[in-house]
Short mmCIF file of C-alpha atoms (C1' of nucleotides) in Angstrom, two decimals:
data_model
loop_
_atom_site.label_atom_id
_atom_site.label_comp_id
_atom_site.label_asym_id
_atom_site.label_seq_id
_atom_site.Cartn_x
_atom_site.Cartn_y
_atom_site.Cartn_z
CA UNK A 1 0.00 0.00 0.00
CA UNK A 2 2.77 2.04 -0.22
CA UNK A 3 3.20 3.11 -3.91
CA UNK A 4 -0.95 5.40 -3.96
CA UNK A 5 0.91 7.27 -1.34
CA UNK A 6 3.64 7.68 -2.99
CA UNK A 7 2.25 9.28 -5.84
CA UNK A 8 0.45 11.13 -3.63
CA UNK A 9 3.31 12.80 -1.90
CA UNK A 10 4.66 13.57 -5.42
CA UNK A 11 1.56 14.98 -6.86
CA UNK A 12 1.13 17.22 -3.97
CA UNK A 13 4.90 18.41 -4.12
CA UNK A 14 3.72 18.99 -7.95
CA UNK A 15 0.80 18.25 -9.90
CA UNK A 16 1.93 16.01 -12.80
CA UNK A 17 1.24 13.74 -15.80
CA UNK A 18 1.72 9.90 -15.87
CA UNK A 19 5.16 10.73 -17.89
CA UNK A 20 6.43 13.99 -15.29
CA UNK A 21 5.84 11.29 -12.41
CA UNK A 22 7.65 8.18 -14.18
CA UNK A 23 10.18 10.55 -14.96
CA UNK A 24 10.42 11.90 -11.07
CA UNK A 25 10.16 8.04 -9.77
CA UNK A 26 13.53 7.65 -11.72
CA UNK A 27 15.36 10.45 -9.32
CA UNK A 28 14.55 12.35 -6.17
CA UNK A 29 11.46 10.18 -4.88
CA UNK A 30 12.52 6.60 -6.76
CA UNK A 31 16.03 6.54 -5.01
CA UNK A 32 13.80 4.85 -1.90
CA UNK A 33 10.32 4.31 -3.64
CA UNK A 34 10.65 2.86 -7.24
CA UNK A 35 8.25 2.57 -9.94
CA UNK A 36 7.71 1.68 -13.44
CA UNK A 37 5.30 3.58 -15.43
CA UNK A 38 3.20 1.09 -15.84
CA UNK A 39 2.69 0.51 -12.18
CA UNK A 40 2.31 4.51 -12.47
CA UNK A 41 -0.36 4.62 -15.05
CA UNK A 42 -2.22 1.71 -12.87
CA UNK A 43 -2.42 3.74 -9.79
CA UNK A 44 -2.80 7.09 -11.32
CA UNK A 45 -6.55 5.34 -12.83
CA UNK A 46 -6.84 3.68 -9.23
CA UNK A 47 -6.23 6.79 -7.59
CA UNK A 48 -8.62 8.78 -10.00
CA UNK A 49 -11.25 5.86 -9.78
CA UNK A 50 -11.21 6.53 -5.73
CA UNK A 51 -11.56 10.20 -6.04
CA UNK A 52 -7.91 11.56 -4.31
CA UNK A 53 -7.08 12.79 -7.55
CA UNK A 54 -8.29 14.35 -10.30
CA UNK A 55 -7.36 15.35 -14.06
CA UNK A 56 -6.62 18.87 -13.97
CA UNK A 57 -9.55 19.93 -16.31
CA UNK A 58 -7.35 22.92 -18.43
CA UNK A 59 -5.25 20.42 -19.55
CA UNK A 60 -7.51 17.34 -19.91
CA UNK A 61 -9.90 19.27 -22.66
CA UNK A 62 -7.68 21.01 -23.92
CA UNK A 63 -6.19 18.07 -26.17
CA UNK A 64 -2.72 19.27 -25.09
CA UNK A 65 -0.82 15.71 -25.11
CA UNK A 66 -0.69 14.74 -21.96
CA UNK A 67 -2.93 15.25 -18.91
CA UNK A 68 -1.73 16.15 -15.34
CA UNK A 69 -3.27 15.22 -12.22
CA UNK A 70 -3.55 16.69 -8.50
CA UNK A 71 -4.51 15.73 -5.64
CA UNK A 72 -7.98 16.06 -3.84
CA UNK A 73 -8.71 17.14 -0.38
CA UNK A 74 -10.20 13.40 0.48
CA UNK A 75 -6.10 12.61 -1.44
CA UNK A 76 -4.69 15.16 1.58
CA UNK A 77 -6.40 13.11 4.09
CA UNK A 78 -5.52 9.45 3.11
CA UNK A 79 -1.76 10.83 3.39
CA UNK A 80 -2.22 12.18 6.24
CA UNK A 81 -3.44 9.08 7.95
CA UNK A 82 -0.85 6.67 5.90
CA UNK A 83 2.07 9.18 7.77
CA UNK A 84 0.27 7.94 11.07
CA UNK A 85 0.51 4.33 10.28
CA UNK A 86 1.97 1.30 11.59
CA UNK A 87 4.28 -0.80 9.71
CA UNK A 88 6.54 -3.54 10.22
CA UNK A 89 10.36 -2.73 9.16
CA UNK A 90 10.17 -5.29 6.48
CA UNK A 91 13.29 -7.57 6.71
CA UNK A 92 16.55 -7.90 4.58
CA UNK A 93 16.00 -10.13 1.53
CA UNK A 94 19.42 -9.62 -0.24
CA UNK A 95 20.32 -12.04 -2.85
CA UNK A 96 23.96 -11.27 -3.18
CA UNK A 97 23.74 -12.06 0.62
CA UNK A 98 22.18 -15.22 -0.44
CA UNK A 99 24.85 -15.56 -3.02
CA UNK A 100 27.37 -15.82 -0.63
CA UNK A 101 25.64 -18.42 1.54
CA UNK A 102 25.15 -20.82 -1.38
CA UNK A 103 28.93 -20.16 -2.12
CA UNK A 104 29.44 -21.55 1.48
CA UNK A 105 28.27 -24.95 0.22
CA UNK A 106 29.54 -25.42 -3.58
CA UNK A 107 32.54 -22.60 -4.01
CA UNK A 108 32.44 -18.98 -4.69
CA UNK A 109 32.21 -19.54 -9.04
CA UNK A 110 32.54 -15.98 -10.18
CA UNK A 111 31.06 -13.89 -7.47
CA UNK A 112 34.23 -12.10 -6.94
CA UNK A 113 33.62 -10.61 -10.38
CA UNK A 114 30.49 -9.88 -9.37
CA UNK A 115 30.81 -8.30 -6.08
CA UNK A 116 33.10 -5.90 -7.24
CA UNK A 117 30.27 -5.00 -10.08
CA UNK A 118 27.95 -3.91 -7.17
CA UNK A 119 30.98 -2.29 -5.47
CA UNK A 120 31.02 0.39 -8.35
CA UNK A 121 27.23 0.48 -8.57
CA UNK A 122 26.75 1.47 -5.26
CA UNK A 123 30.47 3.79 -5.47
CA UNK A 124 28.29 5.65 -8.30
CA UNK A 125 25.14 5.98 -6.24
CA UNK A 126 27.24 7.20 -3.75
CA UNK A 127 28.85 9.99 -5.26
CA UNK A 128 25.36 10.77 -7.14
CA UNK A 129 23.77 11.08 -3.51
CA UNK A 130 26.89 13.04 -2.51
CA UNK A 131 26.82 15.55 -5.38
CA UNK A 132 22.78 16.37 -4.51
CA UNK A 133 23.69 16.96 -0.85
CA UNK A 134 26.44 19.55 -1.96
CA UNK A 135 24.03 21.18 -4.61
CA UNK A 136 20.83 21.05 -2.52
CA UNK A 137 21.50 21.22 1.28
CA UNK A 138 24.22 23.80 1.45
CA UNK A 139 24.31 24.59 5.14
CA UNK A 140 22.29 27.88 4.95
CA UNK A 141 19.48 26.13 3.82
CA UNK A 142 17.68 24.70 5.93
CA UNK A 143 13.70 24.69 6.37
CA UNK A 144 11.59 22.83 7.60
CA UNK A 145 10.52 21.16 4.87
CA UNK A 146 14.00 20.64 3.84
CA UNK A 147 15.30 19.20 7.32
CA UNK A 148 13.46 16.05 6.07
CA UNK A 149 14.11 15.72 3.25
CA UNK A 150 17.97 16.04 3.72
CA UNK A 151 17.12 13.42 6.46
CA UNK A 152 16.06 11.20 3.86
CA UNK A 153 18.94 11.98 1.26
CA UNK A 154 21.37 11.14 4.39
CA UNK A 155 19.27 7.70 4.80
CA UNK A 156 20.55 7.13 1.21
CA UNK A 157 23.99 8.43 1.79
CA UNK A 158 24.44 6.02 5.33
CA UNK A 159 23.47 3.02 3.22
CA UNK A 160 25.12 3.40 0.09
CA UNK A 161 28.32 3.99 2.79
CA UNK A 162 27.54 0.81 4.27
CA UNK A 163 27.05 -1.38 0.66
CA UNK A 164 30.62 -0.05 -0.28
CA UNK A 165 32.45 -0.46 2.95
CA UNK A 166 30.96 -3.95 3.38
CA UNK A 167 31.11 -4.45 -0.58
CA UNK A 168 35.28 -3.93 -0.33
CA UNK A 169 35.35 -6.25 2.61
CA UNK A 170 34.06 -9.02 0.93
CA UNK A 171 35.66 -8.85 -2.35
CA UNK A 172 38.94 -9.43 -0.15
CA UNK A 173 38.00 -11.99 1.81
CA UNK A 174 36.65 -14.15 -1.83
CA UNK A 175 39.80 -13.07 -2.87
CA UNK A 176 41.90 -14.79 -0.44
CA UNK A 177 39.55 -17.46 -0.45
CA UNK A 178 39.78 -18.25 -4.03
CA UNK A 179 44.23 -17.53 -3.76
CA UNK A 180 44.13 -20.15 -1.21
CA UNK A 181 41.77 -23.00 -3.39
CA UNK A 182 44.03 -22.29 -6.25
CA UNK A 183 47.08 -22.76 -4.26
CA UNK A 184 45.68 -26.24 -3.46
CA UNK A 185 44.72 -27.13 -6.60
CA UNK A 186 48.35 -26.77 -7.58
CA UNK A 187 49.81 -28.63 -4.79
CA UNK A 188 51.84 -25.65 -3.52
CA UNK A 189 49.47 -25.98 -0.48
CA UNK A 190 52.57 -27.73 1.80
CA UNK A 191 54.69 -24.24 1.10
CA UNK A 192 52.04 -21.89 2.69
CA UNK B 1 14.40 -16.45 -8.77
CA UNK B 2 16.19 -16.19 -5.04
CA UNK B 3 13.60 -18.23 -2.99
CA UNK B 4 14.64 -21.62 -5.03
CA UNK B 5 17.87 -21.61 -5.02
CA UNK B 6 17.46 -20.07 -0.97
CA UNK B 7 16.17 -23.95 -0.82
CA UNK B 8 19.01 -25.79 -2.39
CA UNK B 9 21.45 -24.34 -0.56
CA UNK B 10 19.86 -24.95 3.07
CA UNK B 11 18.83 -28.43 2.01
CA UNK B 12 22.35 -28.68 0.82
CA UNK B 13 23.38 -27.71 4.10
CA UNK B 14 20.83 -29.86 5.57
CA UNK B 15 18.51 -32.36 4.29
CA UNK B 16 14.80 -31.08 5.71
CA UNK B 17 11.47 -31.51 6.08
CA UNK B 18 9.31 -28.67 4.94
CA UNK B 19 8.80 -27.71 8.87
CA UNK B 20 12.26 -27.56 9.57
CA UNK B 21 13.09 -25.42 6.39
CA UNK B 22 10.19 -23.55 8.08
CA UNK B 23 11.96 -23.20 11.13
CA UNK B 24 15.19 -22.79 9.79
CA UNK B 25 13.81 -19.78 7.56
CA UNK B 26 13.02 -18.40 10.94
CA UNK B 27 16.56 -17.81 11.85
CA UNK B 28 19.58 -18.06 9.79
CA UNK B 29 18.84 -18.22 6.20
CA UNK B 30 15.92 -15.86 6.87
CA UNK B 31 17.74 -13.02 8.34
CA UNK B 32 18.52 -12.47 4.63
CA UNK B 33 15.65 -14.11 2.89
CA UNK B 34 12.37 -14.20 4.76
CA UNK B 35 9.96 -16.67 3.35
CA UNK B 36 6.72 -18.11 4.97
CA UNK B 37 5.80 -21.97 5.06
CA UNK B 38 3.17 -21.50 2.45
CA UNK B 39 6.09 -20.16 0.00
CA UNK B 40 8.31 -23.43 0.98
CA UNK B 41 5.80 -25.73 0.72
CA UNK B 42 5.27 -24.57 -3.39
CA UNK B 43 8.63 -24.10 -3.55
CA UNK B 44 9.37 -27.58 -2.61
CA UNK B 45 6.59 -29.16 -5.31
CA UNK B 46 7.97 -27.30 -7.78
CA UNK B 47 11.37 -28.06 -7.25
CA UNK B 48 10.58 -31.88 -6.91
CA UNK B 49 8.85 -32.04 -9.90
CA UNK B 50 11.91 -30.21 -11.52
CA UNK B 51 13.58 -33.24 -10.64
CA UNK B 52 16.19 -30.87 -8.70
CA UNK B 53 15.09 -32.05 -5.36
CA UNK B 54 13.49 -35.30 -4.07
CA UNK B 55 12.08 -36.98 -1.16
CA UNK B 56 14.11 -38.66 1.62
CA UNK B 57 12.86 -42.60 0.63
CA UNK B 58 12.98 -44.28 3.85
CA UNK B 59 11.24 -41.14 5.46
CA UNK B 60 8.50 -40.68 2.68
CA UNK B 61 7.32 -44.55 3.14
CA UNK B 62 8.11 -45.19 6.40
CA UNK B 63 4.75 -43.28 7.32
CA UNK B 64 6.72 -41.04 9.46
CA UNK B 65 4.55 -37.69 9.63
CA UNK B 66 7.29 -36.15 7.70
CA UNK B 67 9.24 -36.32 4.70
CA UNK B 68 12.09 -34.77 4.32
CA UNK B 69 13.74 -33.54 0.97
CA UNK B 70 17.49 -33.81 -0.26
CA UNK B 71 19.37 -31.99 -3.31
CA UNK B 72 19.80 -34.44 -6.40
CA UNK B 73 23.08 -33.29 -8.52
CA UNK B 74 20.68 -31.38 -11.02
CA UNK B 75 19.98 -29.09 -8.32
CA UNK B 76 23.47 -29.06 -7.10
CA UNK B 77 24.72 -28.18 -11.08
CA UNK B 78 21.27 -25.51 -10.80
CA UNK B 79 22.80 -23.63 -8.09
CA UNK B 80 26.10 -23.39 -9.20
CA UNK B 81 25.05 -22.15 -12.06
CA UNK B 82 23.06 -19.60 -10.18
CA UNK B 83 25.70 -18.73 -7.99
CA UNK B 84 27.77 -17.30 -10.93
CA UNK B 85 24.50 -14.71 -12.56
CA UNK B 86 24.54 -11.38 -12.41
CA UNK B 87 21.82 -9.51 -10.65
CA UNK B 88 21.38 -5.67 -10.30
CA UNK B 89 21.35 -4.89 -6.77
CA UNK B 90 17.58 -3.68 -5.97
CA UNK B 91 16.75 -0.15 -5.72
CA UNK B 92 15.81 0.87 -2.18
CA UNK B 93 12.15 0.64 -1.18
CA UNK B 94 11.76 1.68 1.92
CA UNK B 95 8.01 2.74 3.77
CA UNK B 96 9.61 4.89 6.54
CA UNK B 97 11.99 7.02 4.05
CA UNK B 98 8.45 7.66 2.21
CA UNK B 99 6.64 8.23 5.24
CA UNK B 100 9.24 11.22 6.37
CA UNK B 101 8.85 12.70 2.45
CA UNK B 102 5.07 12.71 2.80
CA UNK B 103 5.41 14.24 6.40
CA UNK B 104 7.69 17.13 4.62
CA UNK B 105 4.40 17.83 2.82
CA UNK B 106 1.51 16.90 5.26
CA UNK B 107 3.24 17.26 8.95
CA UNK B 108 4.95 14.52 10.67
CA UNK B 109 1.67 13.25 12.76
CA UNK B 110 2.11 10.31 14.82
CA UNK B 111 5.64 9.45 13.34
CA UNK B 112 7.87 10.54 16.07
CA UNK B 113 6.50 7.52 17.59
CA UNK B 114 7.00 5.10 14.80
CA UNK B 115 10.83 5.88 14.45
CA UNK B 116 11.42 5.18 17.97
CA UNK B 117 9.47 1.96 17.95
CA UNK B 118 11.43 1.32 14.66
CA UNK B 119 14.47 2.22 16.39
CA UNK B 120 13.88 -0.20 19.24
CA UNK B 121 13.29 -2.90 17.00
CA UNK B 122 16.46 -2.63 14.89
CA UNK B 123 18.34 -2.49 18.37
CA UNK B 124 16.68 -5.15 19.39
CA UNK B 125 18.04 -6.85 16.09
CA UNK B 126 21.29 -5.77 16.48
CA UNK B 127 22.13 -7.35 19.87
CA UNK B 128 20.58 -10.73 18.32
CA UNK B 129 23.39 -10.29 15.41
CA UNK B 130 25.66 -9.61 17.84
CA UNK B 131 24.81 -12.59 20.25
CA UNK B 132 25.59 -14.81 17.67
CA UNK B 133 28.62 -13.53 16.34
CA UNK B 134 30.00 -13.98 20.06
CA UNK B 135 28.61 -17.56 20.07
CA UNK B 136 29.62 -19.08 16.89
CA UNK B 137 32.26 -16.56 15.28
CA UNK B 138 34.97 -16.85 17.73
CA UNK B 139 38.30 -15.72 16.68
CA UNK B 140 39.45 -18.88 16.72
CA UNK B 141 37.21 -20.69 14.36
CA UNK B 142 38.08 -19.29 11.51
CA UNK B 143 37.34 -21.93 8.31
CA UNK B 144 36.91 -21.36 4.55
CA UNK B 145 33.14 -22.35 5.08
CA UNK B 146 32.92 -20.06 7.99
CA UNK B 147 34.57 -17.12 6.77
CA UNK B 148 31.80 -16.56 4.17
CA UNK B 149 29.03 -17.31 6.72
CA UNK B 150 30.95 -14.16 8.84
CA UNK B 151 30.85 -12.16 6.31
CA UNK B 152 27.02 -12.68 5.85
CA UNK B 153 26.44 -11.64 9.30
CA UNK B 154 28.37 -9.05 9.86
CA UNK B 155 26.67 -7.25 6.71
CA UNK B 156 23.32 -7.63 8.68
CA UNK B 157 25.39 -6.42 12.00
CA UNK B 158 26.67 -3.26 9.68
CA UNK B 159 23.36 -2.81 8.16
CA UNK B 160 21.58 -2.80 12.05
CA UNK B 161 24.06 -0.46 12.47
CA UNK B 162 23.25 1.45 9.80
CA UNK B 163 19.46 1.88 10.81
CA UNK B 164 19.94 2.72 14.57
CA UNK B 165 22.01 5.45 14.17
CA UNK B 166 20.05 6.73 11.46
CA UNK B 167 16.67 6.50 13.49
CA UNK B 168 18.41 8.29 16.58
CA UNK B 169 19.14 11.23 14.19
CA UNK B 170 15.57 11.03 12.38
CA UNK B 171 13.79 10.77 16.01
CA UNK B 172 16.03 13.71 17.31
CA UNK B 173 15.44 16.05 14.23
CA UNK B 174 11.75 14.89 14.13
CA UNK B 175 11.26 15.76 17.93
CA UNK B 176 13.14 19.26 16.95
CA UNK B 177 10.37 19.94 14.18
CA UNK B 178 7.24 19.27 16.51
CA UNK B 179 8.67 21.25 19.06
CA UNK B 180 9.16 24.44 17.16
CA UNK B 181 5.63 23.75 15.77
CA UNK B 182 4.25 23.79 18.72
CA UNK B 183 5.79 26.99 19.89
CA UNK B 184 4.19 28.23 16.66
CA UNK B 185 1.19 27.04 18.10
CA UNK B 186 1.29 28.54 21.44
CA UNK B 187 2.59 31.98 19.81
CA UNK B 188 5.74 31.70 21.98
CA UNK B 189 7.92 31.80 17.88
CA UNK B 190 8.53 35.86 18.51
CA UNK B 191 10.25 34.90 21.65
CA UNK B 192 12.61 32.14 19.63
"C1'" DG P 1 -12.69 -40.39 22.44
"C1'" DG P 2 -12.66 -35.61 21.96
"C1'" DC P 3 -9.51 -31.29 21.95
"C1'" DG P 4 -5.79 -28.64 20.99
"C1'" DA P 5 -1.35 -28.28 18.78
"C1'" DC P 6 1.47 -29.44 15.18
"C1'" DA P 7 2.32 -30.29 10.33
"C1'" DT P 8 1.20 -29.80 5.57
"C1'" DG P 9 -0.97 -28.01 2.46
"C1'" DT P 10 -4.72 -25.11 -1.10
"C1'" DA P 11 -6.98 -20.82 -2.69
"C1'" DA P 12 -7.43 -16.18 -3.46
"C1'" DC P 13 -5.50 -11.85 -3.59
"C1'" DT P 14 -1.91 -8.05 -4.24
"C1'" DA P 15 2.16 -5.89 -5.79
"C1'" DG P 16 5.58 -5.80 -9.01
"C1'" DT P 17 7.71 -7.07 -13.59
"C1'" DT P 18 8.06 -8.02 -18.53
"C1'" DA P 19 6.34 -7.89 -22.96
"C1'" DC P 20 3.62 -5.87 -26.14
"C1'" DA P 21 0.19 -2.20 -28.41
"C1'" DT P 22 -1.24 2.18 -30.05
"C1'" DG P 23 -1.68 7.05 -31.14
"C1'" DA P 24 0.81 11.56 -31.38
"C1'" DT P 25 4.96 14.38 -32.60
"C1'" DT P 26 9.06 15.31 -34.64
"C1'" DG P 27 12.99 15.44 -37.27
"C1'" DA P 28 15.68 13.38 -41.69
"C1'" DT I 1 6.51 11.20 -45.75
"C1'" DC I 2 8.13 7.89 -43.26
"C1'" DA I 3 10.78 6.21 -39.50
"C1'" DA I 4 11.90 7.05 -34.83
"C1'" DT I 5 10.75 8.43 -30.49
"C1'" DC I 6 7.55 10.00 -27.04
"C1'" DA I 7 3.57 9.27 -24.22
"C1'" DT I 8 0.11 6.34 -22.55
"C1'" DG I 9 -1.56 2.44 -21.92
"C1'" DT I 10 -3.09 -3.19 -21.78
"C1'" DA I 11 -2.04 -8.10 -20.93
"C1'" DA I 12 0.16 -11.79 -19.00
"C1'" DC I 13 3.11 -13.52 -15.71
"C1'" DT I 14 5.68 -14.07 -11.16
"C1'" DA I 15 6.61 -13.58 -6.40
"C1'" DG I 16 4.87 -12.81 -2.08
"C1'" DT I 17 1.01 -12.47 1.42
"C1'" DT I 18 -3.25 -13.65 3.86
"C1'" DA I 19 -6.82 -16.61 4.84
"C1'" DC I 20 -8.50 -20.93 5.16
"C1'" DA I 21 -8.57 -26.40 5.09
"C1'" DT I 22 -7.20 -30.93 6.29
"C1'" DG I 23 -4.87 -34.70 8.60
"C1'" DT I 24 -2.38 -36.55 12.43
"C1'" DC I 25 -0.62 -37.01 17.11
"C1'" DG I 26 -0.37 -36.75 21.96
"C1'" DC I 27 -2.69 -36.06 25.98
"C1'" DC I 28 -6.73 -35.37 29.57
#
DNA sequence: GGCGACATGTAACTAGTTACATGATTGA
DNA sequence: TCAATCATGTAACTAGTTACATGTCGCC
């Protein structure tokens, strides 16, 4: 139930079209809520069908290409009572974690090469996150408003941290695990 | 395409009944990949009539009440195989990130509370990680098996971590926020 | 011998993903 | 003017969740 309120959130930061919110779910609000545009579209009818939105008319009739939606007051109040809500941290389902488990039991295969592939994904990320802090939340700056949402950004910034520090960890220890199967397999094991 | 191959390698670890995968999904292999019996249970069909798993014989007609499964060498070569994919890591998709952008819009409600009930539960999860790490990770057990199955664990200690200092910030600045909006509220701001 | 729990499932629903379809607009 | 891309959508599938059903076992 969390994506309607997601859109909400974004259409009352801005009313948009289906396209102006697909393209805002691949930045700012997808970094921790992602969404196709077809899951968009979906909810965006759903949302519409339930009256918390509605078509803005000027733009609906007026056969301009696309149509942008806002949010009713009955929209307002659904937020407002998701915010209060009760939910369950939902718990880690990783599968590189998993990866690593299975490579417990038959051998680590080519997830070195692999963990070092996230490693730069989430080095990028990162420095993405890092450059939007500098450009956004420059110390004078600071609202309300914007408190949060640099809370949020530093969420992102904390766990991206994490996935690299861990990430570099890892790659060394399947590193010396795989040095010390090869030096086995060539019998040089009695030297170490 | 995790939840499989999450099988194979615990029944690869362990030959079980779909119970004890039940249980064991509980602990250990779930603190990285939840899944409930009714998953298993399909799981387990499908994977038997893949011809990847199959039933323990003497336990299926020895009328015990359970039968337990073990990992035929097609499911052995199957996760091996797996082992060595890529995968993009997942984007984040986190409820309480969205929660504090809709509260930048709407007000933060009742979600002071939330984060410190959040908070108490990843602190709570933490000292379980932490537990076990004493228990079974003990500097001087240190094998090739075991060095992976560190590594596992201390990603969910790091990523516990992660989340309690986080909350203690996000509580601290959320308490902040209410406060000066209730000053606001009592007309006390010009004295601020 | 009936009752509660344990164990194993089936069914229905929801959210998310992947693949495809269609009309409008735009630039070569 | 025709292909490419943009914008909006539909359909089908998959994974995960919630609710319910059935059989068996131990005990009071």
């Amino acid at each position: 139930m969390s994506l309607p309120h997601a859109i909400l959130t974004a259409l009352l930061e801005k009313p948009s079209s289906g396209l102006e919110l697909t393209r805002r779910f691949d930045r700012s609000i997808g970094f921790f809520w992602s969404a196709t545009h077809q899951q968009i579209y979906r909810e965006l009818g759903r949302l519409e069908q339930a009256g918390l939105i509605r078509a803005l008319p000027q733009a609906a009739d007026g056969r301009g290409p696309r149509k942008a939606y806002e949010v009713l007051p009955a929209g307002r109040e659904a937020l407002v009572a998701w915010v209060g809500e009760q939910q369950e941290p939902k718990q880690i389902r990783d599968a590189l974690l998993l990866r690593l488990r299975a490579a417990a039991v038959v051998g680590t295969g080519g997830l070195g090469a692999e963990l070092r592939r996230h490693l730069e994904l989430h080095r990028s990320q990162l420095a993405e996150y890092r450059e939007i802090e500098a450009r956004d939340f420059a110390p004078e700056r600071v609202g309300e408003e914007n408190r949060l949402h640099h809370l949020v950004l530093s969420g992102g910034i904390q766990l991206e941290s994490f996935w690299t520090t861990w990430l570099e960890d890892a790659v060394r220890t399947v590193a010396e695990l795989d040095a010390v199967d090869n030096a086995v397999d060539n019998g040089v094991d009695k030297e170490v």
